[in-house]
Amino acid sequence: MERKIRVSDLLKMKAGVKVEVKGWVRTKRGNKEIAFIAVNDGSCVASIQIVVDKTAIPEDVLAKVTTGACIRVEGELVESVGSGQAVEVRASAIEVLGTCDPVRYPLQKKDTSMEYLRTVAHMRPRTNTFGAVLRLRSQMAYAIHEYFHSRGFVYLNTPLITASDAEGAGQMFQVTTLDLGNVPRDKKGGPDYSKDFFGRQTSLTVSGQLEGELGATALGAIYTFGPTFRAENSNTPRHLAEFWMIEPEMAFYDITDNMDLAEDFIKSLVRYALEHCMEDIQFLNDRYDDGLVERLRGVVDTEFVRLPYGEGIKILEEAVAAGRKFEYPVAWGVDLQSEHERFLVEEHFRKPVILTDYPKDIKAFYMKQNDDGKTVRAMDVLFPKIGEIIGGSEREADLDKLEKRIDELHMSRRGLEWYLDTRRFGSCPHSGFGLGFERLLLFVTGMANIRDVIPFPRTPKNAEF
Ligand code: 4AD
Ligand code: MG
């Protein structure tokens, strides 16, 4: 008897062996003499069909085999006479490991909308859709590690609890053990953080980049891959309060090297998905988004457009002059909204765009300043259906310029002395970027809402499970 075989492997085996199958019942149908049970074990979209001769299995056992129940089946793998599968299992014994009340089971055939499934996010991994999404998520994580390891990057773990606001955007979740009902006060009447756990004000990280730069300027090339937290009150299909980010950081890379890496990285990941996860992708393509496979292939085969921000603004202004309506106004200096990004990518160029040289006032303090005094060597990678998928830059390597910028922005230098040391002691040109893992997954799965590509989404007013 072949035990511990997962359904994905069973379906590829030749008939004629005795096997054991364990999994959850998706459907049961049949007639007086015979029952067909579809069992799924999460290893692939497909279920294995169990054929039951009702005289061979006790009636009371079969009665407990309902949708959602967990069962163990012994039987013989035989060639299937029905269409749809090459093999099926002719059951000789069935054990019900866990019954499932068919009335109370939260996953009913009639209600499978994404909105409903979010309310039962603890059970949704049992659906075909979330099985496919979560397997893809896992495969993509593996592909990311493999991409960097094969190129000699060091995986660096940066802290989740930090005293620095890397992006300077003030969207941090505070971490404290102070009694919120009775906060100790300092002389000015504010919270006395010297009494707090770390003896100072701390938060959850919004980015591991600054610590990543410490790594890159010692190890040459590093990447981080971990959770990131932003208390931005954006209730959009593309924002999470807790998301995962991949941040490579490389010494001796200028902005062009950085763009080359970003483009190659993302193409490699999409290619990996097409080569290793086609069954899940095809399922999602057929079920939700029949342009998915084509879009994925398109990205792999296309050279991304590289365009300065100023040129992008011109294109948008021309579109407005020609009658194109946007919700938000466009002019040099504004931060692009996703409607603007998507216009450039989906309507104007019809391929991914890397926008560079943004106005310094809408970008973070650490970006390398251009000679024009107005722009910085930033790069955002914009994708169809997503908008911004990657944000990065060459970093300001010049100590004086960096200090001046910090002062201009009225940021405290004191908390950043450790960071400035990289520029004081053996400064070097370096660059990096951040890829939002869930934004990548939106693209690869074709899902429309970022809440549906992470197992347990955290968004404003929602931290269930
Ligand atoms: O553009 P961002 O804010 O850049 C940084 O944090 C830099 N420190 C990265 C770097 O240069 N090392 O964020 C990077 C990416 C975005 O392009 C987006 O894909 C994703 O992170 N992202 C979010 N994803 C989901 N929910 C949110 N709230 C996100 N905010 C950013
Ligand atoms: Mg950004």
XYZ file of C-alpha atoms and ligand atoms in Angstrom:
497
model
C 0.000 0.000 0.000
C 1.366 3.407 -1.051
C 0.706 5.806 1.822
C 1.569 9.500 2.180
C 1.125 10.181 -1.500
C -0.402 13.514 -2.239
C -3.145 13.840 -4.805
C -0.930 15.838 -7.168
C 1.377 12.801 -7.413
C -1.396 10.218 -7.406
C -2.907 11.781 -10.499
C 0.325 11.202 -12.379
C 0.729 7.552 -11.313
C -0.057 4.469 -13.358
C -3.084 2.365 -12.435
C -2.702 -0.940 -10.635
C -1.364 -0.004 -7.180
C -3.009 -0.031 -3.791
C -3.070 3.466 -2.314
C -4.218 5.500 0.631
C -5.746 8.950 0.145
C -6.387 11.533 2.865
C -8.141 14.811 2.322
C -11.331 16.834 2.441
C -14.494 15.995 0.582
C -15.401 18.506 -2.085
C -18.471 16.772 -3.484
C -20.346 13.513 -3.246
C -22.811 12.345 -5.865
C -24.044 9.067 -7.304
C -26.983 6.688 -7.314
C -28.277 3.722 -5.344
C -25.397 1.410 -6.207
C -22.426 3.667 -6.573
C -21.047 6.920 -5.109
C -18.452 9.304 -6.495
C -16.516 11.331 -3.945
C -14.141 14.112 -4.950
C -11.304 14.417 -2.412
C -8.921 17.349 -2.357
C -5.813 17.479 -0.188
C -4.528 20.937 -1.099
C -1.619 19.683 -3.173
C -3.212 20.848 -6.430
C -6.394 22.266 -7.860
C -7.630 18.874 -8.980
C -9.394 16.436 -6.683
C -9.099 12.696 -6.961
C -12.259 10.813 -7.698
C -13.108 8.021 -5.290
C -15.509 5.431 -6.649
C -17.508 3.590 -4.018
C -19.433 0.411 -4.554
C -22.076 0.917 -1.887
C -22.177 -2.753 -0.961
C -18.466 -2.554 -0.032
C -18.693 0.337 2.476
C -21.019 0.437 5.525
C -23.976 2.757 5.034
C -23.429 4.668 8.302
C -19.855 5.498 7.288
C -20.913 6.684 3.860
C -23.620 8.868 5.419
C -20.920 10.820 7.258
C -19.021 11.499 4.047
C -20.391 14.974 3.416
C -18.922 18.069 1.815
C -16.095 19.377 3.992
C -15.574 16.143 5.952
C -12.052 14.796 6.282
C -11.646 11.193 5.165
C -9.075 8.479 4.712
C -9.581 6.092 1.836
C -7.880 2.828 1.022
C -8.312 1.389 -2.413
C -6.868 0.614 -5.763
C -5.753 3.164 -8.297
C -7.561 2.255 -11.508
C -7.943 3.760 -14.934
C -10.916 6.053 -15.000
C -13.758 5.299 -17.366
C -15.225 8.764 -16.960
C -13.778 11.791 -18.672
C -11.844 14.459 -16.783
C -9.280 12.271 -15.080
C -6.905 9.495 -16.132
C -7.088 7.590 -12.853
C -9.423 7.228 -9.899
C -9.479 5.226 -6.698
C -11.817 2.274 -6.233
C -12.410 2.325 -2.475
C -12.049 -0.802 -0.357
C -12.264 1.030 3.002
C -13.223 4.518 4.144
C -12.587 6.097 7.536
C -14.133 9.431 8.465
C -11.417 11.322 10.349
C -13.509 14.440 10.919
C -17.189 14.928 10.216
C -18.560 18.180 8.853
C -22.070 19.502 9.451
C -23.203 20.263 5.898
C -25.634 22.926 7.073
C -23.227 24.902 9.230
C -20.180 24.480 6.948
C -19.200 28.049 5.960
C -18.177 27.117 2.417
C -21.440 26.565 0.610
C -21.707 26.267 -3.153
C -24.117 29.172 -3.391
C -21.938 31.856 -1.803
C -18.426 32.003 -3.170
C -17.985 35.736 -3.736
C -14.593 37.114 -2.730
C -16.311 39.482 -0.287
C -18.055 36.624 1.472
C -14.921 34.482 1.537
C -13.038 37.310 3.289
C -15.497 37.017 6.160
C -14.553 33.351 6.502
C -10.851 33.847 5.749
C -10.019 31.122 8.280
C -11.730 28.568 6.034
C -11.091 29.967 2.573
C -7.800 28.071 2.031
C -10.084 25.060 1.505
C -11.446 26.541 -1.715
C -9.829 25.896 -5.090
C -9.224 29.597 -5.580
C -7.324 30.173 -2.359
C -5.536 26.883 -2.686
C -4.206 28.124 -6.032
C -3.357 31.592 -4.698
C -1.590 30.289 -1.604
C 0.422 27.710 -3.540
C 1.475 30.460 -5.947
C 2.435 32.675 -3.014
C 4.643 29.949 -1.622
C 6.238 29.218 -4.997
C 6.973 32.897 -5.568
C 8.651 33.189 -2.167
C 10.864 30.268 -3.089
C 11.649 31.796 -6.497
C 12.689 35.060 -4.846
C 15.146 33.375 -2.494
C 16.460 31.269 -5.338
C 16.922 34.328 -7.588
C 19.092 36.168 -5.087
C 20.973 33.165 -3.741
C 22.025 32.106 -7.210
C 23.464 35.606 -7.687
C 25.413 35.750 -4.448
C 23.142 38.121 -2.519
C 23.100 37.707 1.259
C 19.700 37.328 2.910
C 19.716 39.932 5.675
C 17.144 40.031 8.452
C 16.347 43.604 9.408
C 14.464 44.465 12.604
C 10.692 44.606 12.771
C 10.723 46.840 15.824
C 12.610 50.033 15.137
C 13.099 53.607 16.263
C 13.582 54.948 12.726
C 10.980 56.011 10.194
C 12.808 54.895 7.062
C 10.431 56.490 4.598
C 9.891 59.589 6.720
C 6.209 59.373 5.969
C 5.055 59.002 9.570
C 2.792 56.039 8.920
C 4.085 53.903 11.740
C 2.360 51.668 14.272
C 3.728 52.409 17.711
C 5.066 49.595 19.854
C 4.730 50.210 23.572
C 4.235 48.466 26.877
C 3.199 51.683 28.634
C -0.168 51.483 30.368
C -2.359 53.390 27.940
C -4.852 54.148 30.699
C -2.152 55.805 32.772
C 0.704 57.017 30.607
C 3.712 58.416 32.511
C 4.450 62.008 31.470
C 7.724 63.802 30.743
C 8.439 67.421 31.715
C 6.692 68.765 28.611
C 3.584 66.700 29.307
C 4.174 64.161 26.531
C 4.483 60.404 27.074
C 7.644 59.568 29.031
C 9.211 57.000 26.716
C 12.209 56.591 28.995
C 9.812 54.440 31.061
C 8.811 52.399 28.029
C 10.156 48.911 27.282
C 13.000 50.077 25.032
C 13.521 53.350 26.872
C 12.547 55.242 23.743
C 9.713 55.570 21.278
C 9.544 52.578 18.933
C 7.365 51.388 16.075
C 6.892 48.548 13.615
C 9.102 48.979 10.574
C 7.826 50.580 7.367
C 10.909 49.374 5.464
C 14.136 47.528 6.154
C 16.034 49.673 3.687
C 18.178 51.786 6.005
C 19.440 48.703 7.812
C 19.717 47.030 4.397
C 22.145 49.775 3.383
C 24.305 48.883 6.371
C 24.402 45.345 5.013
C 25.096 46.309 1.391
C 27.967 48.606 2.328
C 29.626 45.684 4.089
C 28.543 42.524 2.272
C 28.217 44.011 -1.210
C 24.717 42.849 -2.073
C 21.908 41.876 0.278
C 18.182 41.404 0.187
C 15.523 41.435 2.837
C 12.229 39.596 2.650
C 9.872 40.188 5.506
C 6.736 41.788 6.870
C 6.336 45.543 6.691
C 3.756 47.694 8.442
C 2.086 50.900 7.370
C -0.602 52.692 9.301
C -1.829 54.483 6.203
C -5.561 54.778 6.160
C -5.854 53.675 2.549
C -8.836 51.457 1.979
C -7.914 50.496 -1.568
C -7.605 47.180 -3.428
C -3.812 47.696 -3.439
C -2.946 48.633 0.158
C -2.455 46.513 3.249
C -1.470 47.634 6.732
C 0.744 44.536 6.977
C 2.427 43.474 3.763
C 5.602 41.670 2.766
C 8.403 43.428 0.998
C 11.557 42.284 -0.759
C 14.322 44.889 -0.598
C 17.584 44.219 -2.424
C 20.376 46.716 -1.786
C 23.629 46.721 -3.759
C 26.958 48.495 -3.392
C 28.461 49.865 -6.631
C 25.117 49.880 -8.448
C 24.008 53.109 -10.104
C 20.419 53.813 -11.099
C 20.775 52.050 -14.455
C 22.184 48.904 -12.827
C 19.295 49.136 -10.370
C 16.710 49.317 -13.165
C 18.365 46.427 -15.010
C 18.177 44.296 -11.870
C 14.570 45.228 -11.121
C 13.479 44.393 -14.657
C 15.355 41.109 -14.766
C 14.149 40.151 -11.277
C 10.482 40.645 -11.968
C 10.665 38.961 -15.381
C 12.424 35.978 -13.826
C 9.713 35.661 -11.183
C 6.937 35.746 -13.760
C 8.830 33.240 -15.914
C 9.224 30.981 -12.869
C 5.485 31.124 -12.272
C 4.740 30.230 -15.890
C 7.189 27.342 -15.789
C 6.299 25.886 -12.385
C 2.754 26.898 -11.525
C 0.859 26.677 -14.786
C -1.933 24.488 -13.440
C -2.868 27.035 -10.768
C -2.424 29.975 -13.141
C -4.572 28.294 -15.790
C -7.270 27.658 -13.196
C -7.299 31.328 -12.150
C -7.200 32.401 -15.802
C -10.219 30.277 -16.677
C -12.180 31.128 -13.564
C -11.588 34.886 -13.120
C -9.402 36.593 -15.663
C -9.055 35.180 -19.148
C -6.293 37.657 -20.006
C -4.010 36.436 -17.206
C -1.748 34.008 -19.061
C -1.383 36.415 -21.954
C -0.478 39.295 -19.604
C 2.146 37.180 -17.849
C 3.699 36.067 -21.133
C 3.613 39.660 -22.334
C 5.741 40.884 -19.445
C 8.359 38.176 -19.872
C 8.828 38.999 -23.553
C 8.735 42.791 -23.355
C 11.394 45.396 -22.804
C 10.111 47.832 -20.169
C 9.823 51.503 -21.107
C 12.203 53.796 -19.185
C 10.979 57.328 -18.920
C 11.772 60.398 -16.813
C 8.874 61.576 -14.625
C 8.808 64.910 -16.479
C 8.150 63.134 -19.783
C 5.432 61.083 -18.141
C 3.750 64.267 -16.910
C 3.890 65.706 -20.438
C 2.146 62.635 -21.841
C -0.538 62.877 -19.166
C -1.038 66.610 -19.763
C -1.394 65.986 -23.478
C -3.985 63.319 -22.752
C -5.929 65.753 -20.569
C -5.748 68.404 -23.311
C -7.143 65.819 -25.713
C -10.117 65.212 -23.437
C -9.021 62.310 -21.193
C -10.583 62.740 -17.745
C -8.754 61.914 -14.499
C -10.104 62.196 -10.990
C -6.900 63.889 -9.747
C -5.163 66.809 -11.495
C -1.778 66.326 -13.208
C 1.071 68.829 -13.215
C 4.823 68.695 -12.681
C 5.382 68.146 -8.980
C 2.330 66.025 -8.116
C 2.612 62.494 -6.839
C 1.103 60.268 -9.511
C -2.138 58.514 -8.627
C -2.699 54.954 -9.705
C -5.105 56.173 -12.443
C -2.194 58.145 -13.966
C 0.222 55.241 -13.652
C -2.251 52.890 -15.225
C -2.948 55.285 -18.088
C 0.742 55.320 -18.985
C 1.072 51.555 -18.729
C -2.241 50.291 -20.047
C -3.296 52.914 -22.568
C -0.271 54.868 -23.703
C 2.650 52.419 -23.796
C 0.782 49.144 -23.283
C 3.705 47.676 -21.391
C 5.476 48.068 -18.034
C 7.077 51.460 -17.480
C 9.977 52.461 -15.226
C 9.523 56.108 -14.293
C 12.690 57.885 -13.126
C 13.911 61.264 -11.880
C 10.977 62.259 -9.718
C 10.726 65.657 -8.027
C 12.696 65.454 -4.806
C 9.822 66.863 -2.762
C 7.608 63.821 -3.277
C 10.354 61.294 -2.554
C 12.260 60.152 0.541
C 15.323 61.946 1.950
C 17.854 59.241 1.066
C 17.561 59.399 -2.726
C 20.494 60.638 -4.794
C 20.000 64.229 -5.892
C 20.372 65.135 -9.547
C 22.400 68.161 -10.642
C 19.243 70.105 -11.578
C 18.545 70.609 -7.873
C 14.916 69.586 -8.423
C 14.850 65.861 -9.061
C 16.225 62.676 -7.534
C 17.423 59.404 -8.997
C 14.272 57.516 -8.089
C 12.684 54.715 -10.067
C 9.166 53.351 -9.808
C 8.222 50.290 -11.816
C 4.623 50.580 -13.001
C 2.633 47.526 -14.036
C -0.604 46.851 -15.874
C -3.625 46.518 -13.537
C -1.411 47.249 -10.512
C 0.263 50.632 -10.898
C 3.377 50.875 -8.725
C 4.841 47.440 -8.050
C 8.431 48.497 -7.234
C 9.845 51.679 -5.718
C 13.570 52.333 -5.469
C 16.469 54.664 -6.130
C 20.154 55.243 -6.231
C 21.058 56.450 -2.738
C 22.684 59.765 -1.878
C 26.260 58.760 -1.085
C 27.515 62.273 -0.325
C 27.456 63.048 3.412
C 27.039 66.834 3.037
C 24.185 66.604 0.592
C 22.442 63.979 2.681
C 22.750 66.008 5.881
C 21.449 69.120 4.146
C 18.450 67.204 2.847
C 17.676 65.824 6.300
C 17.770 69.369 7.704
C 15.630 70.740 4.885
C 12.985 68.177 5.718
C 13.218 69.050 9.443
C 14.060 65.468 10.268
C 16.174 64.689 13.301
C 19.789 63.880 12.437
C 20.353 62.514 15.904
C 18.368 59.366 15.355
C 20.111 58.789 12.020
C 23.768 59.076 13.066
C 24.232 55.325 12.648
C 22.912 55.606 9.102
C 25.098 58.595 8.298
C 28.123 56.569 9.381
C 27.828 54.617 6.106
C 28.578 57.928 4.341
C 31.251 58.961 6.860
C 33.282 55.795 6.732
C 34.007 54.480 3.268
C 30.922 55.778 1.503
C 30.171 54.173 -1.852
C 27.664 54.528 -4.654
C 24.797 52.149 -4.003
C 21.205 51.496 -4.975
C 18.231 49.375 -4.092
C 14.510 48.906 -4.424
C 11.482 47.432 -2.737
C 9.058 45.022 -4.367
C 5.677 44.686 -2.688
C 5.173 40.920 -2.480
C 1.379 41.142 -2.540
C 1.453 43.562 -5.499
C 3.524 40.961 -7.360
C 0.977 38.317 -6.374
C -1.902 40.474 -7.598
C -0.183 40.480 -10.959
C 0.686 36.792 -11.028
C -2.700 35.524 -9.805
C -4.912 38.069 -11.574
C -6.822 38.629 -8.323
C -8.450 42.052 -8.171
C -8.053 42.787 -4.465
C -4.862 42.634 -2.403
C -6.870 41.180 0.517
C -7.181 38.007 -1.540
C -3.477 37.266 -2.026
C -2.445 37.168 1.643
C -3.840 34.527 4.010
C -4.867 36.933 6.780
C -5.207 40.506 5.524
C -4.754 43.448 7.885
C -6.546 46.591 6.744
C -8.123 49.545 8.573
C -10.667 48.216 11.099
C -9.832 44.612 10.332
C -7.424 42.350 12.208
C -9.510 39.169 12.417
C -7.873 35.803 13.190
O 7.649 52.717 -2.542
P 7.882 52.209 -1.150
O 7.252 52.944 -0.034
O 9.466 52.151 -0.997
C 10.163 51.776 0.115
O 9.686 51.420 1.162
C 11.641 51.780 -0.094
N 12.296 51.758 1.214
C 12.028 50.600 -0.944
C 13.500 50.543 -1.213
O 14.005 51.334 -1.994
N 14.215 49.621 -0.570
O 7.409 50.689 -1.073
C 7.959 49.717 -1.947
C 6.866 48.843 -2.531
C 5.844 49.600 -3.373
O 6.299 49.790 -4.680
C 4.655 48.666 -3.311
O 4.814 47.585 -4.221
C 4.759 48.088 -1.911
O 6.098 48.251 -1.489
N 3.869 48.762 -0.962
C 2.725 48.242 -0.483
N 2.121 47.062 -0.715
C 0.968 46.812 -0.080
N 0.396 47.651 0.814
C 0.954 48.865 1.088
N 0.401 49.669 1.964
C 2.194 49.186 0.418
N 3.017 50.255 0.457
C 4.030 49.972 -0.388
Mg 6.714 54.152 -3.576
